PDB file of C-alpha atoms in Angstrom:
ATOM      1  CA  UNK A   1       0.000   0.000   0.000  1.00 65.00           C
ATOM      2  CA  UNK A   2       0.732   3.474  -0.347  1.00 59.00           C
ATOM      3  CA  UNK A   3      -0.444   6.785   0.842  1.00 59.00           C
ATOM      4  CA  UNK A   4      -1.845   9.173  -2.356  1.00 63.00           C
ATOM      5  CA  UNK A   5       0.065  11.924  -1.167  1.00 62.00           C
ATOM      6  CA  UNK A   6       3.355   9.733  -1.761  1.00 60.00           C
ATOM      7  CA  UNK A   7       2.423   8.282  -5.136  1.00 58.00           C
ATOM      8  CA  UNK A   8       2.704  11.427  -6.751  1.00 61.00           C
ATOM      9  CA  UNK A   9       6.552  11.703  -6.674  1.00 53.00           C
ATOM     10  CA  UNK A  10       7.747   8.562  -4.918  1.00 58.00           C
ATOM     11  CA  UNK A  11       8.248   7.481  -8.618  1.00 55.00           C
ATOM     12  CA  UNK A  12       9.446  10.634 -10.032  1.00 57.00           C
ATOM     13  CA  UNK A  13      12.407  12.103 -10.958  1.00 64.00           C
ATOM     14  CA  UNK A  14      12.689  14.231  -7.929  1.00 62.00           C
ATOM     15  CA  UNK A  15      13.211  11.331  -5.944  1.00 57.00           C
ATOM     16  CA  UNK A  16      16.052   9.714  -7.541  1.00 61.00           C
ATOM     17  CA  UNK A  17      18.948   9.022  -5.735  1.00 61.00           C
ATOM     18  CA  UNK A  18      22.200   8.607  -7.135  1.00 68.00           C
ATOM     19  CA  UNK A  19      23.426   5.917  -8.398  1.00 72.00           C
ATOM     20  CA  UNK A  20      20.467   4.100  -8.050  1.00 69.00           C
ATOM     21  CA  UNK A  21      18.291   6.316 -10.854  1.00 69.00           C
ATOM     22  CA  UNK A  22      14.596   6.779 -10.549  1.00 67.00           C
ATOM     23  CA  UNK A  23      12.820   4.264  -8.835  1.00 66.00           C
ATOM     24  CA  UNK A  24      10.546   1.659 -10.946  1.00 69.00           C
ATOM     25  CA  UNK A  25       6.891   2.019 -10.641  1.00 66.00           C
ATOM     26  CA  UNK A  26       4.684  -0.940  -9.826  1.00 59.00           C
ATOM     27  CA  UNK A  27       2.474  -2.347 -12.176  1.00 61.00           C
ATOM     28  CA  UNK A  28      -0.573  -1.429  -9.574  1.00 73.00           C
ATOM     29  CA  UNK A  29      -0.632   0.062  -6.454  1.00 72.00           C
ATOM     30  CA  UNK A  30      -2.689  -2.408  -4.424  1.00 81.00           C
ATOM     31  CA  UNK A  31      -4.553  -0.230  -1.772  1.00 85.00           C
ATOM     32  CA  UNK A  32      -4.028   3.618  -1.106  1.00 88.00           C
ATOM     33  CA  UNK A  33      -3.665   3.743   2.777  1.00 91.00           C
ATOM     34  CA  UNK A  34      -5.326   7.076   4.383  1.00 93.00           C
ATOM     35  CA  UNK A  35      -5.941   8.435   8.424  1.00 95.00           C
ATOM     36  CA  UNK A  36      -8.599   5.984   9.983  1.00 93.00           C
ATOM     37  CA  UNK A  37      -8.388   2.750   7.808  1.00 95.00           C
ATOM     38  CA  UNK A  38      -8.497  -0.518   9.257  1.00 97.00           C
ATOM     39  CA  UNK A  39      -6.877  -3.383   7.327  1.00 96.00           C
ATOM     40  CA  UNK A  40      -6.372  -7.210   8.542  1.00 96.00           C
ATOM     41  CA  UNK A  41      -2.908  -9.180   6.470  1.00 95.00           C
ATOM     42  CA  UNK A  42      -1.953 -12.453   7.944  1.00 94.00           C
ATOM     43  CA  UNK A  43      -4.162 -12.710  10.445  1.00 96.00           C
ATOM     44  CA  UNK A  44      -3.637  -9.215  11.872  1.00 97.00           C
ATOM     45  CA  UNK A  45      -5.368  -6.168  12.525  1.00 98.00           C
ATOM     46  CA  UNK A  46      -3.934  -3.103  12.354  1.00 98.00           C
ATOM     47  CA  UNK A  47      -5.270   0.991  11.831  1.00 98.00           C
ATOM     48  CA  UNK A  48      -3.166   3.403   9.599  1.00 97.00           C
ATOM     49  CA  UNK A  49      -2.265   6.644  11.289  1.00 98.00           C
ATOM     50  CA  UNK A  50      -1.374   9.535   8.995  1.00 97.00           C
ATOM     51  CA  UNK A  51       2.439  10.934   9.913  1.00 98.00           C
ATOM     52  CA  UNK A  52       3.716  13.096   7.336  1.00 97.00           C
ATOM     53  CA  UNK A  53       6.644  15.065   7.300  1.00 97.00           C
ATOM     54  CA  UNK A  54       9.574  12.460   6.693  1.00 95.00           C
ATOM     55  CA  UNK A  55       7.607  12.405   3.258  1.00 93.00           C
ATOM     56  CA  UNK A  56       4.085  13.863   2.438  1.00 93.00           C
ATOM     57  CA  UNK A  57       2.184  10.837   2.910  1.00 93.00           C
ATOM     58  CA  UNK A  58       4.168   9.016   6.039  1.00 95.00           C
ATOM     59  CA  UNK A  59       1.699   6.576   7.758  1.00 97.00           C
ATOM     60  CA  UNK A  60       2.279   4.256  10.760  1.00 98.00           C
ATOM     61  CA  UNK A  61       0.259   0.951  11.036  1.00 98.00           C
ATOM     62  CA  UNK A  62      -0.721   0.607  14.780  1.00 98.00           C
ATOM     63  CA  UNK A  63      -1.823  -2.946  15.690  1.00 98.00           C
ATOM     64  CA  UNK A  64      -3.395  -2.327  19.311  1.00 97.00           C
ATOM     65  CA  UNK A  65      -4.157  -5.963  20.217  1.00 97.00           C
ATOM     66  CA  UNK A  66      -0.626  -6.712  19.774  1.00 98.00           C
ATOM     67  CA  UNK A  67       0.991  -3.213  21.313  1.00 98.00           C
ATOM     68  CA  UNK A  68       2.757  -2.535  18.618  1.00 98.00           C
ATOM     69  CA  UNK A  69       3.461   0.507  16.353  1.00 98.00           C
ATOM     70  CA  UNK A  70       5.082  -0.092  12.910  1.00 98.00           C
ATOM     71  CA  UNK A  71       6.307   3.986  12.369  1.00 98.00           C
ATOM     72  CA  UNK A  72       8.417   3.654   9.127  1.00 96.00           C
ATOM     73  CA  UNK A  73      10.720   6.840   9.057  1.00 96.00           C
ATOM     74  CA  UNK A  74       8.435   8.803  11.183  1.00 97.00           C
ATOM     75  CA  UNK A  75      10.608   8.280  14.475  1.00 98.00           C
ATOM     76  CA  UNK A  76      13.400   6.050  15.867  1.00 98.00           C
ATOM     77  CA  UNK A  77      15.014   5.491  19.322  1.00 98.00           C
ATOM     78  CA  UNK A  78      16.291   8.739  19.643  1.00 97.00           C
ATOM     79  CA  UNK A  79      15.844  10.174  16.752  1.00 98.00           C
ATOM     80  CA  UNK A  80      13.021  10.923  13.996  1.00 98.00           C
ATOM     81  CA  UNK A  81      12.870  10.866   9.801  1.00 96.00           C
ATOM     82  CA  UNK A  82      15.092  13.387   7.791  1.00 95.00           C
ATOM     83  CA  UNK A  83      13.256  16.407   6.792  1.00 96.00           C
ATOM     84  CA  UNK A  84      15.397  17.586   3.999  1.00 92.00           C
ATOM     85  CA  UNK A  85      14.723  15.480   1.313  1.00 84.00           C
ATOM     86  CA  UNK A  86      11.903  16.918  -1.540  1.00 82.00           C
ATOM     87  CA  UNK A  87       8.288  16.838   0.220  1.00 87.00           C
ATOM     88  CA  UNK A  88      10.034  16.747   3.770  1.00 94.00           C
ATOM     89  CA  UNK A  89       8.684  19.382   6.574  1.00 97.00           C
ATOM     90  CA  UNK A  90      10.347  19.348  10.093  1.00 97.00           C
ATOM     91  CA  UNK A  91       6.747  21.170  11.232  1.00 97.00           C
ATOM     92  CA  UNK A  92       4.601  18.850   9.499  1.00 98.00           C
ATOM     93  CA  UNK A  93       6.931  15.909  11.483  1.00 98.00           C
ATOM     94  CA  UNK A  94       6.192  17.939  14.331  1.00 97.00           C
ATOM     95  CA  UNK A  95       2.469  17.624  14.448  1.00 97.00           C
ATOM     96  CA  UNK A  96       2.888  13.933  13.883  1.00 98.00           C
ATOM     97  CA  UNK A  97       4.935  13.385  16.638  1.00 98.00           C
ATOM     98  CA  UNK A  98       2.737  15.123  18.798  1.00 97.00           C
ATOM     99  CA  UNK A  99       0.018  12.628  17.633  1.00 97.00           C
ATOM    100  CA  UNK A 100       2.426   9.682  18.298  1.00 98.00           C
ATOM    101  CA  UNK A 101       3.050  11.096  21.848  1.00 98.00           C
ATOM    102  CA  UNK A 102      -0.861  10.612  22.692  1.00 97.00           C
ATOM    103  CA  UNK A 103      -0.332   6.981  22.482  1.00 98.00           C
ATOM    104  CA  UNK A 104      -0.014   4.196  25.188  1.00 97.00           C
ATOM    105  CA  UNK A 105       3.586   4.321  26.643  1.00 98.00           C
ATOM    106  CA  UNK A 106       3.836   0.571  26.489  1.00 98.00           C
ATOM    107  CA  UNK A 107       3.532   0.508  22.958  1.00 98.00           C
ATOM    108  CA  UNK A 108       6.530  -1.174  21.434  1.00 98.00           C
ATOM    109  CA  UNK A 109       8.124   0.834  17.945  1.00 98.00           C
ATOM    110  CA  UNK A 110       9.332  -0.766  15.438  1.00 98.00           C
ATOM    111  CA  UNK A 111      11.028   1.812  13.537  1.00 98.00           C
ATOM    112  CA  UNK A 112      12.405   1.628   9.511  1.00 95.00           C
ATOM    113  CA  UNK A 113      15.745   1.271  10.708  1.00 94.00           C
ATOM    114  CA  UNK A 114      17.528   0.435  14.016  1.00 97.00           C
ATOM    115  CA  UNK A 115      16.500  -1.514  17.482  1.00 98.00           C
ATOM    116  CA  UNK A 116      12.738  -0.946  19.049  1.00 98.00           C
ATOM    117  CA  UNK A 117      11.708   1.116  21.791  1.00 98.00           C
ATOM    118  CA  UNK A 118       8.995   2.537  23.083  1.00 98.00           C
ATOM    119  CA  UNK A 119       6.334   5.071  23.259  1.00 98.00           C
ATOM    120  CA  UNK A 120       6.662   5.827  27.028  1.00 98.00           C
ATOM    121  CA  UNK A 121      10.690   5.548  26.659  1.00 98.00           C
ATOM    122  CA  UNK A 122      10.726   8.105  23.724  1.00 98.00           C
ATOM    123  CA  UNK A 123       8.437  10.656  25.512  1.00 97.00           C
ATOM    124  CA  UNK A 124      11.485  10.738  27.996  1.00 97.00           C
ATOM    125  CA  UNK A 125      14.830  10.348  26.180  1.00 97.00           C
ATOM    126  CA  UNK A 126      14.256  11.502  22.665  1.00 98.00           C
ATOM    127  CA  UNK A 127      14.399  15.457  22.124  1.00 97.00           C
ATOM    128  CA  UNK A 128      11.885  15.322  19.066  1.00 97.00           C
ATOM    129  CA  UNK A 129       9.134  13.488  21.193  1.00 97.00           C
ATOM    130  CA  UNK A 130       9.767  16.413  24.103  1.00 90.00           C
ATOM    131  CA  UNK A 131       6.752  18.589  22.575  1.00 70.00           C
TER     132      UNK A 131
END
């Protein structure tokens, strides 16, 4: 899935990155993900959450029978998405974050890259979850 908001350049040439060229796009787009949808793969539940700011369309999955948070880019242990890429906005990532902070404490992250944390743990080490 993707977010409609990202479709419109994830494939373009503004997001090419050298050496790798413009990224190929898919044949079809299987199911635009938006704020408030509820999907179930594998056997699991889980609601999309817009984020933006890492990109324009950023969205987290949040599977609440399980605890868990899948963010993406949006945030990491210690640390959030890069803002300076094209359709990156550090206040746009702002106003996510702030909606990530209303979230259980126990809720385990599982960030794009590097280890897991939490919501409660972020809220009191990471600088960008500070508000």
């Amino acid at each position: 899935g993707l977010h409609a908001l990202d479709q419109s350049w994830a494939f373009a040439e503004t997001n090419q990155l050298p050496p790798y060229g413009i990224p190929a796009e898919p044949v079809q787009i299987e199911r635009s993900l938006a704020e408030g949808q509820t999907w179930e793969d594998g056997g699991l539940t889980y609601n999309v959450i817009e984020t933006p700011g890492h990109t324009p369309g950023g969205v987290c999955f949040h599977f609440p029978e399980h605890k868990a948070l899948i963010v993406g880019d949006t945030l990491f242990a210690g640390s959030v998405g890069r803002t300076d890429f094209p359709g990156g906005d550090s206040r746009v990532l702002k106003a996510s974050l702030s909606r990530l902070r209303t979230l259980d404490d126990d809720l385990v992250v599982y960030p794009g890259h590097g280890p897991t944390t939490t919501i409660g743990y972020e809220k009191q080490t990471n600088f960008f979850m500070q508000g």
